[in-house]
Amino acid sequence: MTEQPDAHPPLDLEADPRFPSGPWTGYFLQELHPGRNKMDLHLTFRQGQMSGDGRDMVGDFIITGRYQTSDGQCWWHKRYLGKHDVIYKGYNEGKGIWGVWEIPP
């Protein structure tokens, strides 16, 4: 079975090319695990809200957050299923999203 393209994609998806909805590949850096730790995501950007899901070496996760086209800032929570949350703050200057993360207490 193959996925059929949607003949009528949602019209309210973000038009700014810095925030395309669909598959993304990224990485995070962590002292405990040297090097680039890959993650695969599927993100949706719509009217200042971002959402999605993905997987990395820790496990499966969901994403909820916000973004701004005015300055490229974005904030989101990465919630590992059955595990902990990670909070991200980033910027998109046209070459992907970069930023910092922390695990809240």
Coordinates of C-alpha atoms in Angstrom, one line a residue, residues 32-80:
L32 CA 26.8 12.4 27.8
H33 CA 26.5 11.1 24.2
P34 CA 29.2 12.9 22.1
G35 CA 28.5 13.9 18.5
R36 CA 25.4 14.6 16.6
N37 CA 22.4 12.6 17.9
K38 CA 20.0 12.2 15.0
M39 CA 16.3 12.7 15.2
D40 CA 13.6 12.2 12.5
L41 CA 10.5 14.4 12.8
H42 CA 7.3 15.1 11.0
L43 CA 6.2 18.7 11.8
T44 CA 3.2 20.9 10.9
F45 CA 3.4 24.7 11.0
R46 CA 0.0 26.4 11.0
Q47 CA -0.9 30.0 12.1
G48 CA 1.9 30.3 14.7
Q49 CA 1.5 26.8 16.1
M50 CA 3.8 23.9 15.5
S51 CA 3.0 20.3 16.2
G52 CA 4.4 16.9 15.2
D53 CA 6.1 13.7 16.3
G54 CA 9.3 11.9 15.8
R55 CA 11.9 9.5 17.1
D56 CA 15.5 9.6 18.3
M57 CA 17.9 7.5 20.4
V58 CA 15.8 8.1 23.5
G59 CA 12.6 7.0 21.9
D60 CA 9.3 8.2 20.3
F61 CA 8.1 11.7 21.1
I62 CA 5.5 14.3 20.3
I63 CA 6.1 18.1 19.7
T64 CA 3.9 21.0 20.6
G65 CA 4.9 24.6 20.4
R66 CA 4.8 28.0 18.7
Y67 CA 6.8 30.0 16.1
Q68 CA 7.0 33.5 14.8
T69 CA 7.5 34.5 11.1
S70 CA 8.4 38.0 12.1
D71 CA 11.8 37.0 13.6
G72 CA 12.1 33.3 13.1
Q73 CA 11.8 32.4 16.8
C74 CA 10.2 29.2 18.0
W75 CA 9.6 27.4 21.3
W76 CA 8.4 23.9 21.8
H77 CA 8.1 20.9 24.1
K78 CA 9.3 17.5 23.1
R79 CA 7.5 14.9 25.2
Y80 CA 8.9 11.4 25.1

